[in-house]
Amino acid sequence: MLTAVNVAIRGRVQGVGFRPFVYQLACQLQLSGTVQNNMDGVKIFLEGEEDLIQMFLTEVKEKAPRLAKIKEILVESTAVQHVQKFSIIPSERSGTSQLVIPIDSAVCEDCLEEMNDPNDFRYQYPFINCTQCGPRYTIIDELPYDRPYTSMKSFPMCDDCQQEYEDPTNRRHHAQPIACPTCGPKVQLLDGAGTIINSANPIQETINLLKAGKIVAIKGIGGYHLCCDAMNEAAVTALRKKKNRPVRPLAVMAASLTATSSFAIVSDKEAELLTSPEAPIVILKKHHNEQLAASVAPNMSTIGVMLPYAPLHHLLLTDSELSVLVMTSANPSGLPLVYQDNDAMNYLVGIADFYLSHNREILHPVDDSVVQVNAGKLDFLRRSRGYVPDPFPTNQDVTGIVAFGGQQKTTFTIGRNKQIFIGPHIGDLENIETINHYHKELTHLLRWIDTPKTSAVIDAHPGYQAQNLLTDYDFAEVIKVQHHHAHMAGCIAEHQIDGKTFGIILDGTGYGLDGHIWGFEILYGDAADFKRIAHLHYTPLPGSEKSIREPWRNAAAMLISYHGDEGADMASLVFPDKAQEIQVLTSMIEKRINTVYAGTCGRLFDAVSAICGVTKVANYDGQAAIELAELTDETQIYEPYSFDLLDNELITIDFSTMLKEIVSDVLARVSVTMISSRFHETVVQAIMSAMGMGLNKNSNLEKTVVLSGGSLHNRYLRKRLTEELKEKGFVVFAPESIPCNDGGLSYGQLAVAAAKRRK
Ligand SMILES: [Zn+2]
Ligand SMILES: [Zn+2]
């Protein structure tokens, strides 16, 4: 029977060859109608036999172009119009502000095949690309996305490239970064002093240098990496020493999935992520007896792995004696990623022995993205290259809302129409370079997205940089959002949860409405508003920042504040070399000198890690908690320690007895794995009891819960909480497309502002 439907497809469907694909598919199935781009996706009108329309709807998902990412297909029947043919019609929108900004994508199979074909004119050409792969966001200066507005403008096309570019049947039709050895960018090898090394084959030369244990700074898609042979302990140690990065795990790039399997366990889902066009770093479980240099990821049971994504990476990983490279962002400690050639020479002097550079300029730096599979779902640790600036669809107009994020791992988020754009990973706003970098990227993305500046959204913390940053822009209003409410609202928005929900937010530190540091919260509410149901008992952080950098201080302070003199004695037993400092801490706490009060999950983990002797002084943010988690047995459930719940106006979770039990286990030399596993289970059980008490105290609460906050990267916590909550009849959500850490904060802030606007 002849039927007609309107189909709306949302997701990444613009600027990826989606309309020509729909056109071909409709013609193959002998369907008539139209396809066009509109404000937030692609709109299709289809007319034909009902079964053929069904076939279309299946195949549009299954056969979509490589870079397309369909998030939603809405179908509704409509009146038959007796259209004769299928056609692509002009977009249902106007003005520059609707332009799509494409993502940087890993090289595709077709291009790789050509690159490896000795008869192809792009044989071994490190900048091969097509409409379905190659750099985009990082090389675009102005919109619309067109070669003269990219850093390819300085490479006029040769006749061969021009012909492909103009041929509508060619897979490089309108591929803006199209290039070949004749007309395109070239690589160049330089020594540590920046002198060009003349070589017929700089890539082969680089392979030889890496095999000889040298450190090479390699210019990639989003910036420079520092690289060395991941099997060579001396090289990795040298890199750590020069970069002043003693223990933080380094990411590696493996030649292939097969090469990865030799040192890590790869599930199907992880393999899919590794080989996706976004090509993120995926956190994998190491094999017990893997052969990588020990200092690549010391004290870790996991390792961050990516596969080659630029054609240049593929060419570097062709030698069977060099199958895994350490590949770490080239930035001096705490500073933004190095991406300009001059900066590379300035900042990396004394670190890089050589530079493998090229003359295609990177205009906008973007760090590698980092993901893991957690409780069977995607869990973003950093959402950047390959994902930025893909918009998130929303059902509400969010035009003019700009959210400034937090202070650590920060990002910003911009709303336009019914789309939300999260900017690239910026980092910690702790030095002028990073603040300038934030400023530059925000200004740039605001210009691209071209939205009015109506509402600025910032964290409620009075000391965050966002307060200063926003004064450079002219916003009509400023909205302050509580840190953990932003985490909760982000998850509510991502999953489009209607009505009210619980929020279990386990986090590092965030400014609380009572002036204390929050971070172990059970909240209840929606994106617009919340009520605090339960939290962790506050303990002092003497010297605040110092207690965060040196978790043993925070541990001692917890013991002292919970148990007085007995606690000070316990602290002296587990930190015998700190007796004098423990006395100072005791009087700081008594007199409340330079001491803030905190109840956060991150600090609790830090303290237990220090008491167990795992990490007493942290070298990087979150180290103590991460290293403790690495020692946990995720395969079984251990008996929890004791804990108490105090029910005043708020439910307070009290771990004083647990800490005492842990101290005595440590002194009795119980294994850290046993202690850590029991501790993890205690946290889960305490939260479950508090949830039960919260439900009893308040009637008619929804049994929906969102899990978020940086501590929810912890695999044990996420898995066990999800299991327990589901068993108690809760519907459980966690962030899947945005980071649950502060990288996702700006998205949540925007969600709060949008919900308040709706109300
Ligand atoms: Zn390609
Ligand atoms: Zn060419």
Short mmCIF file of C-alpha atoms in Angstrom, two decimals, residues 291-726:
data_model
loop_
_atom_site.label_atom_id
_atom_site.label_comp_id
_atom_site.label_asym_id
_atom_site.label_seq_id
_atom_site.Cartn_x
_atom_site.Cartn_y
_atom_site.Cartn_z
CA GLN A 291 56.00 -6.84 28.69
CA LEU A 292 55.74 -3.03 28.67
CA ALA A 293 58.39 -1.01 30.49
CA ALA A 294 57.49 -1.03 34.19
CA SER A 295 57.45 2.75 34.49
CA VAL A 296 54.77 3.27 31.80
CA ALA A 297 51.97 2.83 34.36
CA PRO A 298 53.45 1.98 37.75
CA ASN A 299 51.08 0.90 40.58
CA MET A 300 48.28 0.49 38.06
CA SER A 301 46.35 -2.60 36.97
CA THR A 302 45.12 -0.63 33.96
CA ILE A 303 46.67 1.18 31.03
CA GLY A 304 45.44 3.89 28.64
CA VAL A 305 45.72 2.71 25.04
CA MET A 306 44.94 4.28 21.69
CA LEU A 307 45.40 3.04 18.17
CA PRO A 308 47.07 5.08 15.40
CA TYR A 309 44.61 7.71 14.18
CA ALA A 310 46.61 10.04 11.95
CA PRO A 311 48.06 8.44 8.81
CA LEU A 312 51.45 9.57 10.14
CA HIS A 313 50.95 7.36 13.24
CA HIS A 314 50.24 4.35 11.03
CA LEU A 315 53.47 4.96 9.13
CA LEU A 316 55.43 5.21 12.38
CA LEU A 317 54.08 1.90 13.64
CA THR A 318 55.01 -0.33 10.71
CA ASP A 319 58.21 -1.79 12.16
CA SER A 320 57.74 -5.13 13.91
CA GLU A 321 60.33 -4.16 16.53
CA LEU A 322 58.42 -1.04 17.50
CA SER A 323 54.79 -1.91 18.10
CA VAL A 324 53.91 0.18 21.19
CA LEU A 325 54.85 3.82 21.75
CA VAL A 326 54.47 5.92 24.85
CA MET A 327 52.42 8.81 23.53
CA THR A 328 51.81 11.55 26.05
CA SER A 329 50.59 15.09 25.47
CA ALA A 330 53.56 17.39 25.03
CA ASN A 331 52.97 19.96 27.69
CA PRO A 332 55.18 21.06 30.52
CA SER A 333 53.53 20.11 33.82
CA GLY A 334 50.23 21.94 34.36
CA LEU A 335 50.42 23.97 31.13
CA PRO A 336 48.16 23.62 28.07
CA LEU A 337 48.95 21.22 25.23
CA VAL A 338 51.73 22.46 22.95
CA TYR A 339 50.50 22.79 19.35
CA GLN A 340 52.42 25.62 17.68
CA ASP A 341 55.83 24.90 16.18
CA ASN A 342 57.53 27.83 17.91
CA ASP A 343 56.15 26.86 21.31
CA ALA A 344 57.25 23.28 20.77
CA MET A 345 60.83 24.41 20.29
CA ASN A 346 60.64 26.72 23.31
CA TYR A 347 58.82 24.56 25.81
CA LEU A 348 60.18 21.15 24.91
CA VAL A 349 63.84 22.09 24.83
CA GLY A 350 65.68 19.67 27.07
CA ILE A 351 62.79 17.19 26.91
CA ALA A 352 62.61 16.17 23.24
CA ASP A 353 65.75 14.78 21.60
CA PHE A 354 64.16 15.28 18.16
CA TYR A 355 61.04 16.74 16.55
CA LEU A 356 58.98 15.15 13.81
CA SER A 357 57.01 18.12 12.61
CA HIS A 358 55.04 19.18 9.54
CA ASN A 359 53.90 22.37 7.88
CA ARG A 360 50.11 21.97 8.22
CA GLU A 361 49.26 24.43 10.95
CA ILE A 362 47.12 23.36 13.93
CA LEU A 363 44.78 26.28 14.62
CA HIS A 364 42.89 24.88 17.59
CA PRO A 365 44.59 22.44 19.92
CA VAL A 366 42.62 19.50 21.23
CA ASP A 367 43.78 16.84 23.68
CA ASP A 368 43.20 13.12 23.18
CA SER A 369 39.90 11.94 24.65
CA VAL A 370 39.98 9.31 27.40
CA VAL A 371 37.22 6.76 28.03
CA GLN A 372 36.66 3.50 29.87
CA VAL A 373 33.93 0.90 29.93
CA ASN A 374 32.49 0.99 33.43
CA ALA A 375 29.68 -1.30 34.61
CA GLY A 376 29.15 -2.15 30.93
CA LYS A 377 28.59 1.47 29.90
CA LEU A 378 30.74 4.19 28.35
CA ASP A 379 32.44 6.40 30.95
CA PHE A 380 34.27 9.53 29.73
CA LEU A 381 37.32 10.63 31.69
CA ARG A 382 38.03 13.35 29.14
CA ARG A 383 35.83 14.35 26.23
CA SER A 384 37.92 16.19 23.66
CA ARG A 385 39.41 15.17 20.27
CA GLY A 386 36.93 13.35 18.05
CA TYR A 387 33.92 14.40 20.13
CA VAL A 388 34.35 18.18 20.21
CA PRO A 389 32.33 20.12 19.20
CA ASP A 390 29.60 17.60 18.41
CA PRO A 391 26.38 19.10 19.80
CA PHE A 392 23.99 17.37 22.22
CA PRO A 393 20.34 17.70 21.24
CA THR A 394 17.85 19.02 23.80
CA ASN A 395 14.11 19.57 23.66
CA GLN A 396 14.36 23.12 24.88
CA ASP A 397 15.69 26.35 23.37
CA VAL A 398 18.95 27.02 25.23
CA THR A 399 20.11 29.96 23.13
CA GLY A 400 22.36 32.39 24.94
CA ILE A 401 23.28 30.23 27.94
CA VAL A 402 27.03 29.95 28.42
CA ALA A 403 28.32 27.82 31.32
CA PHE A 404 31.88 28.39 32.55
CA GLY A 405 32.55 25.05 34.28
CA GLY A 406 34.69 24.49 37.35
CA GLN A 407 38.31 25.01 38.26
CA GLN A 408 39.84 21.58 37.56
CA LYS A 409 39.71 19.61 34.29
CA THR A 410 37.49 22.41 33.15
CA THR A 411 35.42 22.87 30.01
CA PHE A 412 32.85 25.45 28.96
CA THR A 413 29.46 24.80 27.38
CA ILE A 414 27.43 26.95 24.99
CA GLY A 415 23.73 26.71 24.11
CA ARG A 416 22.22 27.60 20.75
CA ASN A 417 18.68 26.78 19.66
CA LYS A 418 18.07 23.19 20.75
CA GLN A 419 21.73 22.25 20.74
CA ILE A 420 24.35 22.15 23.49
CA PHE A 421 28.06 22.44 22.60
CA ILE A 422 30.69 21.34 25.12
CA GLY A 423 34.08 22.90 24.34
CA PRO A 424 37.42 21.07 24.42
CA HIS A 425 39.19 19.96 27.59
CA ILE A 426 41.04 23.01 28.94
CA GLY A 427 42.68 21.73 32.14
CA ASP A 428 43.18 23.21 35.60
CA LEU A 429 42.80 27.00 35.80
CA GLU A 430 45.86 27.35 37.99
CA ASN A 431 48.23 29.38 35.88
CA ILE A 432 48.01 32.30 33.49
CA GLU A 433 48.80 30.16 30.43
CA THR A 434 45.79 27.90 31.01
CA ILE A 435 43.52 30.84 31.83
CA ASN A 436 44.59 32.55 28.58
CA HIS A 437 44.03 29.32 26.71
CA TYR A 438 40.50 29.05 28.17
CA HIS A 439 39.81 32.61 27.18
CA LYS A 440 41.02 32.14 23.62
CA GLU A 441 39.07 28.94 22.98
CA LEU A 442 35.86 30.27 24.53
CA THR A 443 36.05 33.48 22.48
CA HIS A 444 36.69 31.43 19.38
CA LEU A 445 33.84 28.97 19.90
CA LEU A 446 31.45 31.79 20.82
CA ARG A 447 32.26 33.41 17.48
CA TRP A 448 31.64 30.15 15.59
CA ILE A 449 28.47 29.29 17.40
CA ASP A 450 27.30 32.89 17.20
CA THR A 451 24.74 32.95 19.98
CA PRO A 452 23.69 36.00 22.01
CA LYS A 453 25.25 36.23 25.48
CA THR A 454 22.19 36.09 27.70
CA SER A 455 23.08 34.06 30.80
CA ALA A 456 26.50 33.24 32.21
CA VAL A 457 26.47 30.23 34.52
CA ILE A 458 29.24 29.74 37.07
CA ASP A 459 30.03 27.59 40.08
CA ALA A 460 28.98 28.99 43.47
CA HIS A 461 32.60 28.86 44.69
CA PRO A 462 33.67 32.49 45.33
CA GLY A 463 37.30 31.75 44.50
CA TYR A 464 36.95 30.10 41.07
CA GLN A 465 38.48 31.79 38.03
CA ALA A 466 35.14 31.86 36.20
CA GLN A 467 34.19 34.95 38.23
CA ASN A 468 37.02 36.85 36.56
CA LEU A 469 36.71 35.23 33.15
CA LEU A 470 33.10 36.22 32.65
CA THR A 471 33.83 39.92 33.15
CA ASP A 472 35.45 39.92 29.70
CA TYR A 473 32.11 39.10 28.13
CA ASP A 474 28.98 41.12 28.31
CA PHE A 475 26.30 38.92 29.85
CA ALA A 476 22.85 40.13 30.79
CA GLU A 477 22.75 37.93 33.92
CA VAL A 478 24.96 35.67 36.00
CA ILE A 479 23.57 32.46 37.52
CA LYS A 480 25.46 30.65 40.29
CA VAL A 481 25.04 26.90 40.57
CA GLN A 482 26.00 24.60 43.42
CA HIS A 483 28.73 22.23 42.26
CA HIS A 484 27.03 18.90 42.99
CA HIS A 485 23.67 20.05 41.77
CA ALA A 486 25.40 20.74 38.44
CA HIS A 487 26.75 17.17 38.40
CA MET A 488 23.26 15.84 39.10
CA ALA A 489 21.54 18.11 36.55
CA GLY A 490 24.00 17.09 33.84
CA CYS A 491 23.00 13.46 34.19
CA ILE A 492 19.30 14.39 34.32
CA ALA A 493 19.69 16.39 31.09
CA GLU A 494 21.75 13.76 29.30
CA HIS A 495 19.12 11.08 29.93
CA GLN A 496 16.20 13.52 29.60
CA ILE A 497 14.75 12.36 32.94
CA ASP A 498 11.33 13.83 33.68
CA GLY A 499 10.21 14.51 37.23
CA LYS A 500 12.29 14.28 40.37
CA THR A 501 15.16 11.99 41.12
CA PHE A 502 17.74 11.13 43.74
CA GLY A 503 21.32 12.15 43.01
CA ILE A 504 24.20 10.23 44.56
CA ILE A 505 27.13 12.55 43.91
CA LEU A 506 30.55 11.27 44.93
CA ASP A 507 33.20 13.82 44.14
CA GLY A 508 36.48 15.50 44.99
CA THR A 509 35.78 18.95 46.37
CA GLY A 510 32.98 21.40 45.64
CA TYR A 511 31.74 24.48 47.42
CA GLY A 512 28.67 23.79 49.56
CA LEU A 513 25.76 26.09 50.28
CA ASP A 514 26.76 26.13 53.98
CA GLY A 515 30.31 27.30 53.16
CA HIS A 516 31.85 23.86 53.82
CA ILE A 517 33.37 21.59 51.22
CA TRP A 518 30.86 19.06 49.91
CA GLY A 519 31.49 15.96 47.83
CA PHE A 520 29.66 12.96 49.32
CA GLU A 521 26.06 13.91 48.72
CA ILE A 522 22.65 12.34 48.43
CA LEU A 523 20.44 14.96 46.86
CA TYR A 524 16.83 14.89 45.69
CA GLY A 525 15.24 17.13 43.11
CA ASP A 526 15.39 18.01 39.43
CA ALA A 527 17.58 20.13 37.19
CA ALA A 528 16.06 23.36 38.49
CA ASP A 529 16.23 22.72 42.21
CA PHE A 530 17.38 20.27 44.85
CA LYS A 531 17.18 19.30 48.49
CA ARG A 532 20.08 17.76 50.40
CA ILE A 533 19.08 14.43 51.97
CA ALA A 534 22.36 13.03 53.31
CA HIS A 535 26.07 13.79 53.41
CA LEU A 536 29.36 12.65 54.87
CA HIS A 537 30.25 13.96 58.34
CA TYR A 538 32.62 16.96 57.99
CA THR A 539 36.21 16.58 59.08
CA PRO A 540 38.93 19.25 59.04
CA LEU A 541 41.38 19.83 56.18
CA PRO A 542 44.15 21.69 57.97
CA GLY A 543 45.99 23.91 55.48
CA SER A 544 43.32 22.87 52.92
CA GLU A 545 45.38 22.55 49.68
CA LYS A 546 48.28 21.05 51.58
CA SER A 547 46.02 18.34 53.00
CA ILE A 548 44.84 17.56 49.49
CA ARG A 549 48.37 17.25 48.13
CA GLU A 550 49.54 15.29 51.17
CA PRO A 551 46.72 12.85 51.99
CA TRP A 552 48.44 11.62 55.18
CA ARG A 553 47.63 15.06 56.71
CA ASN A 554 43.98 14.71 55.82
CA ALA A 555 44.01 11.14 57.25
CA ALA A 556 45.58 12.26 60.50
CA ALA A 557 43.09 15.14 60.73
CA MET A 558 40.17 12.73 60.27
CA LEU A 559 41.45 10.43 63.00
CA ILE A 560 42.08 13.37 65.37
CA SER A 561 38.72 14.99 64.75
CA TYR A 562 36.80 11.72 65.12
CA HIS A 563 38.72 10.26 68.06
CA GLY A 564 40.57 13.09 69.85
CA ASP A 565 43.76 12.05 71.66
CA GLU A 566 43.15 8.40 70.81
CA GLY A 567 42.98 9.47 67.16
CA ALA A 568 46.26 11.37 67.42
CA ASP A 569 47.84 8.21 68.83
CA MET A 570 46.45 6.14 65.97
CA ALA A 571 47.82 8.69 63.49
CA SER A 572 51.26 8.45 65.11
CA LEU A 573 51.15 4.66 64.82
CA VAL A 574 50.34 4.64 61.10
CA PHE A 575 52.57 7.66 60.29
CA PRO A 576 55.43 7.08 62.75
CA ASP A 577 57.77 9.56 61.06
CA LYS A 578 55.24 12.41 61.35
CA ALA A 579 54.84 12.61 65.15
CA GLN A 580 55.83 16.26 65.39
CA GLU A 581 53.67 17.38 62.50
CA ILE A 582 50.73 15.49 64.00
CA GLN A 583 51.06 17.68 67.11
CA VAL A 584 50.96 20.79 64.94
CA LEU A 585 47.90 19.43 63.11
CA THR A 586 46.17 18.77 66.45
CA SER A 587 46.55 22.37 67.54
CA MET A 588 45.58 23.70 64.09
CA ILE A 589 42.37 21.69 64.34
CA GLU A 590 41.69 22.74 67.95
CA LYS A 591 42.17 26.42 67.16
CA ARG A 592 40.68 26.13 63.67
CA ILE A 593 43.70 27.83 62.13
CA ASN A 594 43.69 27.79 58.33
CA THR A 595 41.32 24.83 58.44
CA VAL A 596 38.27 24.24 56.26
CA TYR A 597 35.73 21.49 56.90
CA ALA A 598 34.99 18.91 54.25
CA GLY A 599 32.89 15.81 53.71
CA THR A 600 33.96 14.50 50.32
CA CYS A 601 34.35 11.08 48.79
CA GLY A 602 37.67 11.97 47.17
CA ARG A 603 39.19 13.06 50.49
CA LEU A 604 37.84 9.97 52.27
CA PHE A 605 39.53 7.75 49.69
CA ASP A 606 42.73 9.81 50.00
CA ALA A 607 42.72 9.30 53.77
CA VAL A 608 42.19 5.54 53.60
CA SER A 609 44.87 5.29 50.89
CA ALA A 610 47.32 7.12 53.17
CA ILE A 611 46.43 5.03 56.24
CA CYS A 612 47.00 1.85 54.19
CA GLY A 613 50.40 3.21 53.16
CA VAL A 614 49.45 3.26 49.46
CA THR A 615 49.84 7.00 48.76
CA LYS A 616 50.88 9.33 51.56
CA VAL A 617 51.86 12.23 49.31
CA ALA A 618 50.16 12.73 45.93
CA ASN A 619 52.01 13.63 42.76
CA TYR A 620 48.89 14.28 40.73
CA ASP A 621 45.23 15.03 41.33
CA GLY A 622 43.36 11.97 42.59
CA GLN A 623 46.45 9.75 42.80
CA ALA A 624 45.77 8.40 46.30
CA ALA A 625 42.19 7.44 45.51
CA ILE A 626 43.11 5.96 42.12
CA GLU A 627 45.98 3.87 43.46
CA LEU A 628 43.82 2.56 46.30
CA ALA A 629 41.07 1.61 43.84
CA GLU A 630 43.61 -0.22 41.69
CA LEU A 631 44.29 -2.57 44.63
CA THR A 632 40.62 -3.48 45.05
CA ASP A 633 39.31 -6.93 44.21
CA GLU A 634 36.46 -6.27 41.80
CA THR A 635 35.52 -9.91 41.43
CA GLN A 636 33.80 -10.48 44.76
CA ILE A 637 31.94 -8.75 47.57
CA TYR A 638 33.71 -8.35 50.91
CA GLU A 639 32.22 -7.81 54.34
CA PRO A 640 31.86 -4.09 55.10
CA TYR A 641 33.43 -2.34 58.10
CA SER A 642 31.20 -0.59 60.67
CA PHE A 643 29.58 2.76 60.01
CA ASP A 644 26.92 4.93 61.63
CA LEU A 645 24.11 7.08 60.32
CA LEU A 646 23.06 10.07 62.38
CA ASP A 647 19.63 11.40 61.69
CA ASN A 648 19.36 15.05 62.50
CA GLU A 649 17.69 17.43 60.08
CA LEU A 650 20.03 15.89 57.55
CA ILE A 651 21.27 12.31 57.51
CA THR A 652 24.98 12.27 58.32
CA ILE A 653 27.21 9.34 57.42
CA ASP A 654 29.85 8.71 60.07
CA PHE A 655 32.87 6.53 59.29
CA SER A 656 34.67 6.99 62.62
CA THR A 657 34.40 3.33 63.62
CA MET A 658 35.44 2.17 60.15
CA LEU A 659 38.61 4.27 60.33
CA LYS A 660 39.46 2.76 63.71
CA GLU A 661 38.95 -0.75 62.30
CA ILE A 662 41.07 0.08 59.26
CA VAL A 663 43.90 1.39 61.45
CA SER A 664 43.89 -1.81 63.49
CA ASP A 665 43.85 -3.92 60.28
CA VAL A 666 46.81 -1.92 58.95
CA LEU A 667 48.70 -2.41 62.21
CA ALA A 668 47.86 -6.15 62.07
CA ARG A 669 49.31 -6.22 58.52
CA VAL A 670 46.11 -7.30 56.82
CA SER A 671 46.58 -7.12 53.03
CA VAL A 672 45.79 -3.79 51.39
CA THR A 673 43.57 -5.54 48.86
CA MET A 674 41.45 -6.93 51.69
CA ILE A 675 41.26 -3.55 53.47
CA SER A 676 40.54 -1.61 50.29
CA SER A 677 37.85 -4.05 49.12
CA ARG A 678 36.12 -3.98 52.52
CA PHE A 679 36.37 -0.17 52.57
CA HIS A 680 34.80 0.10 49.09
CA GLU A 681 31.93 -2.14 50.19
CA THR A 682 31.46 -0.06 53.35
CA VAL A 683 30.97 3.07 51.25
CA VAL A 684 28.38 1.24 49.13
CA GLN A 685 26.50 -0.10 52.17
CA ALA A 686 26.56 3.26 53.96
CA ILE A 687 25.04 4.94 50.90
CA MET A 688 22.39 2.22 50.61
CA SER A 689 21.45 2.63 54.29
CA ALA A 690 21.26 6.40 53.90
CA MET A 691 19.07 5.97 50.81
CA GLY A 692 16.76 3.68 52.79
CA MET A 693 16.58 6.15 55.66
CA GLY A 694 15.94 9.00 53.20
CA LEU A 695 13.04 7.09 51.65
CA ASN A 696 11.55 6.36 55.09
CA LYS A 697 11.82 9.96 56.24
CA ASN A 698 10.18 11.47 53.17
CA SER A 699 7.04 10.15 51.57
CA ASN A 700 6.27 9.83 47.85
CA LEU A 701 9.82 10.09 46.57
CA GLU A 702 10.52 8.83 43.06
CA LYS A 703 12.64 5.68 42.87
CA THR A 704 14.93 7.10 40.22
CA VAL A 705 18.58 7.87 40.91
CA VAL A 706 21.45 9.48 39.01
CA LEU A 707 25.06 8.64 39.89
CA SER A 708 27.70 11.27 39.19
CA GLY A 709 30.81 13.07 40.46
CA GLY A 710 34.46 12.25 39.79
CA SER A 711 34.60 9.34 42.26
CA LEU A 712 32.09 7.46 40.09
CA HIS A 713 34.92 6.65 37.68
CA ASN A 714 35.73 4.10 40.40
CA ARG A 715 34.67 0.82 38.79
CA TYR A 716 33.80 -0.95 42.06
CA LEU A 717 31.61 1.89 43.35
CA ARG A 718 29.74 2.29 40.08
CA LYS A 719 29.13 -1.41 39.61
CA ARG A 720 28.09 -2.21 43.18
CA LEU A 721 25.93 0.88 43.66
CA THR A 722 24.15 0.16 40.39
CA GLU A 723 23.53 -3.47 41.41
CA GLU A 724 22.31 -2.62 44.92
CA LEU A 725 20.08 0.24 43.79
CA LYS A 726 18.50 -1.84 41.04
#
